[in-house]
Amino acid sequence: GWYYGVTPAVLMVEGLKAQNAQLTADIETAQVTVARLPQFQEEVLRQELELEEKRKKLPDEKETAEIVRQIQQLAEGANLDLKSFTPQSTARYDFYEDWPIRMSIEGSYRNLGLFFQEIAKFERLINITDIEISTLGTTDQGRTISATCTATIFVFLEESVPEAGTD
């Protein structure tokens, strides 16, 4: 009777005790996680705000008219004459695009430096490269140099992320 009646019940009780111990450990782990939930939520909020700030520097649209207007205002503010503004074709990378714009500017060397300084402070990420400076034949209205450069603007590419659990 012991072998057929009690032994299976003892084995079942031992299995249930092991299962209970595992569930208790899982509950303790979940309780620790729940206790840290406000900390995790605060971290998520902080990172979302940081992402928004970074998106201002690397937006997901070219905004051609707005960029032209803002760069033109910066040039005028630095007392420069923006002679040409020629957007080039974009180059695509993993998660962003380079959008080069070739510019020709006339003014003084000091004002060109101020213009580049204002570009560096600009809310969007813009690199100035391929700078070529030459002197003008005349010094009309304080304009002593002509400069050409490439302003590279970066555009974030929003890729669709697959939903969890789907392939």
GROMACS .gro file of C-alpha atoms in nm:
model
  167
    1GLY     CA    1   0.000   0.000   0.000
    2TRP     CA    2   0.283   0.233   0.084
    3TYR     CA    3   0.451   0.186  -0.257
    4TYR     CA    4   0.131   0.236  -0.459
    5GLY     CA    5  -0.052   0.491  -0.247
    6VAL     CA    6   0.190   0.703  -0.047
    7THR     CA    7   0.505   0.714  -0.266
    8PRO     CA    8   0.334   0.884  -0.566
    9ALA     CA    9   0.174   1.137  -0.330
   10VAL     CA   10   0.511   1.209  -0.164
   11LEU     CA   11   0.673   1.258  -0.507
   12MET     CA   12   0.386   1.486  -0.611
   13VAL     CA   13   0.425   1.693  -0.290
   14GLU     CA   14   0.802   1.724  -0.347
   15GLY     CA   15   0.738   1.838  -0.706
   16LEU     CA   16   0.484   2.092  -0.585
   17LYS     CA   17   0.728   2.217  -0.320
   18ALA     CA   18   0.996   2.267  -0.588
   19GLN     CA   19   0.743   2.442  -0.811
   20ASN     CA   20   0.635   2.660  -0.516
   21ALA     CA   21   0.999   2.753  -0.443
   22GLN     CA   22   1.049   2.852  -0.809
   23LEU     CA   23   0.731   3.059  -0.812
   24THR     CA   24   0.833   3.227  -0.484
   25ALA     CA   25   1.171   3.319  -0.635
   26ASP     CA   26   0.992   3.455  -0.947
   27ILE     CA   27   0.761   3.662  -0.726
   28GLU     CA   28   1.056   3.806  -0.532
   29THR     CA   29   1.229   3.899  -0.858
   30ALA     CA   30   0.909   4.062  -0.985
   31GLN     CA   31   0.870   4.254  -0.656
   32VAL     CA   32   1.224   4.391  -0.687
   33THR     CA   33   1.146   4.495  -1.045
   34VAL     CA   34   0.818   4.657  -0.941
   35ALA     CA   35   1.000   4.847  -0.665
   36ARG     CA   36   1.239   4.984  -0.930
   37LEU     CA   37   0.960   5.068  -1.178
   38PRO     CA   38   0.952   5.443  -1.094
   39GLN     CA   39   1.328   5.457  -1.150
   40PHE     CA   40   1.287   5.284  -1.489
   41GLN     CA   41   1.002   5.515  -1.587
   42GLU     CA   42   1.211   5.819  -1.493
   43GLU     CA   43   1.501   5.686  -1.700
   44VAL     CA   44   1.273   5.628  -2.002
   45LEU     CA   45   1.136   5.982  -1.972
   46ARG     CA   46   1.488   6.126  -1.945
   47GLN     CA   47   1.601   5.934  -2.253
   48GLU     CA   48   1.293   6.040  -2.451
   49LEU     CA   49   1.369   6.406  -2.371
   50GLU     CA   50   1.732   6.353  -2.470
   51LEU     CA   51   1.617   6.193  -2.798
   52GLU     CA   52   1.395   6.494  -2.872
   53GLU     CA   53   1.690   6.728  -2.816
   54LYS     CA   54   1.907   6.521  -3.048
   55ARG     CA   55   1.632   6.508  -3.310
   56LYS     CA   56   1.647   6.888  -3.326
   57LYS     CA   57   2.009   6.855  -3.438
   58LEU     CA   58   1.932   6.566  -3.672
   59PRO     CA   59   1.574   6.609  -3.795
   60ASP     CA   60   1.399   6.363  -4.024
   61GLU     CA   61   1.320   6.612  -4.302
   62LYS     CA   62   1.536   6.828  -4.527
   63GLU     CA   63   1.325   7.142  -4.473
   64THR     CA   64   1.486   7.308  -4.775
   65ALA     CA   65   1.306   7.643  -4.760
   66GLU     CA   66   1.361   7.678  -4.386
   67ILE     CA   67   1.732   7.594  -4.410
   68VAL     CA   68   1.782   7.842  -4.696
   69ARG     CA   69   1.605   8.113  -4.497
   70GLN     CA   70   1.799   8.046  -4.176
   71ILE     CA   71   2.140   8.031  -4.344
   72GLN     CA   72   2.059   8.347  -4.537
   73GLN     CA   73   1.965   8.520  -4.210
   74LEU     CA   74   2.292   8.406  -4.052
   75ALA     CA   75   2.487   8.542  -4.350
   76GLU     CA   76   2.303   8.874  -4.335
   77GLY     CA   77   2.355   8.890  -3.959
   78ALA     CA   78   2.730   8.850  -4.018
   79ASN     CA   79   2.719   9.125  -4.285
   80LEU     CA   80   2.794   8.879  -4.568
   81ASP     CA   81   2.644   8.863  -4.914
   82LEU     CA   82   2.526   8.509  -4.999
   83LYS     CA   83   2.590   8.499  -5.376
   84SER     CA   84   2.483   8.140  -5.446
   85PHE     CA   85   2.320   7.854  -5.262
   86THR     CA   86   2.320   7.528  -5.459
   87PRO     CA   87   2.183   7.208  -5.299
   88GLN     CA   88   2.362   6.892  -5.413
   89SER     CA   89   2.237   6.534  -5.425
   90THR     CA   90   2.213   6.348  -5.095
   91ALA     CA   91   2.429   6.056  -4.986
   92ARG     CA   92   2.251   5.785  -4.787
   93TYR     CA   93   2.408   5.601  -4.493
   94ASP     CA   94   2.274   5.355  -4.232
   95PHE     CA   95   2.042   5.587  -4.040
   96TYR     CA   96   2.104   5.930  -4.192
   97GLU     CA   97   2.163   6.120  -4.514
   98ASP     CA   98   2.424   6.382  -4.595
   99TRP     CA   99   2.275   6.677  -4.777
  100PRO     CA  100   2.557   6.899  -4.910
  101ILE     CA  101   2.485   7.256  -5.016
  102ARG     CA  102   2.748   7.452  -5.207
  103MET     CA  103   2.758   7.821  -5.108
  104SER     CA  104   2.937   8.127  -5.239
  105ILE     CA  105   2.977   8.420  -4.998
  106GLU     CA  106   3.135   8.766  -5.014
  107GLY     CA  107   3.236   8.985  -4.723
  108SER     CA  108   3.523   9.040  -4.483
  109TYR     CA  109   3.742   8.770  -4.335
  110ARG     CA  110   3.627   8.861  -3.983
  111ASN     CA  111   3.260   8.841  -4.082
  112LEU     CA  112   3.317   8.505  -4.250
  113GLY     CA  113   3.459   8.378  -3.920
  114LEU     CA  114   3.153   8.513  -3.735
  115PHE     CA  115   2.927   8.338  -3.987
  116PHE     CA  116   3.104   8.004  -3.933
  117GLN     CA  117   3.080   8.059  -3.557
  118GLU     CA  118   2.703   8.110  -3.585
  119ILE     CA  119   2.674   7.796  -3.802
  120ALA     CA  120   2.856   7.604  -3.525
  121LYS     CA  121   2.593   7.726  -3.273
  122PHE     CA  122   2.304   7.646  -3.507
  123GLU     CA  123   2.035   7.413  -3.366
  124ARG     CA  124   2.083   7.168  -3.655
  125LEU     CA  125   2.401   6.973  -3.710
  126ILE     CA  126   2.585   7.137  -4.003
  127ASN     CA  127   2.944   7.076  -4.114
  128ILE     CA  128   3.131   7.332  -4.322
  129THR     CA  129   3.396   7.179  -4.550
  130ASP     CA  130   3.582   7.251  -4.874
  131ILE     CA  131   3.639   7.617  -4.786
  132GLU     CA  132   3.808   7.819  -5.060
  133ILE     CA  133   3.884   8.185  -4.991
  134SER     CA  134   4.007   8.438  -5.246
  135THR     CA  135   4.051   8.814  -5.238
  136LEU     CA  136   3.824   9.047  -5.429
  137GLY     CA  137   3.970   9.302  -5.667
  138THR     CA  138   3.786   9.586  -5.496
  139THR     CA  139   3.692   9.653  -5.136
  140ASP     CA  140   3.339   9.768  -5.212
  141GLN     CA  141   3.124   9.804  -4.897
  142GLY     CA  142   3.382   9.631  -4.678
  143ARG     CA  143   3.379   9.318  -4.889
  144THR     CA  144   3.739   9.202  -4.924
  145ILE     CA  145   3.707   8.826  -4.980
  146SER     CA  146   3.501   8.575  -5.170
  147ALA     CA  147   3.454   8.231  -5.017
  148THR     CA  148   3.299   7.910  -5.141
  149CYS     CA  149   3.227   7.620  -4.911
  150THR     CA  150   3.006   7.316  -4.870
  151ALA     CA  151   2.758   7.313  -4.585
  152THR     CA  152   2.662   6.953  -4.514
  153ILE     CA  153   2.330   6.911  -4.339
  154PHE     CA  154   2.237   6.576  -4.187
  155VAL     CA  155   1.890   6.422  -4.210
  156PHE     CA  156   1.779   6.134  -3.985
  157LEU     CA  157   1.620   5.838  -4.164
  158GLU     CA  158   1.335   5.692  -3.961
  159GLU     CA  159   1.340   5.319  -4.033
  160SER     CA  160   1.037   5.113  -3.946
  161VAL     CA  161   1.111   4.882  -3.654
  162PRO     CA  162   0.932   4.544  -3.670
  163GLU     CA  163   0.677   4.480  -3.397
  164ALA     CA  164   0.785   4.247  -3.116
  165GLY     CA  165   0.683   3.889  -3.185
  166THR     CA  166   0.647   3.938  -3.563
  167ASP     CA  167   0.892   3.821  -3.823
   0.00000   0.00000   0.00000
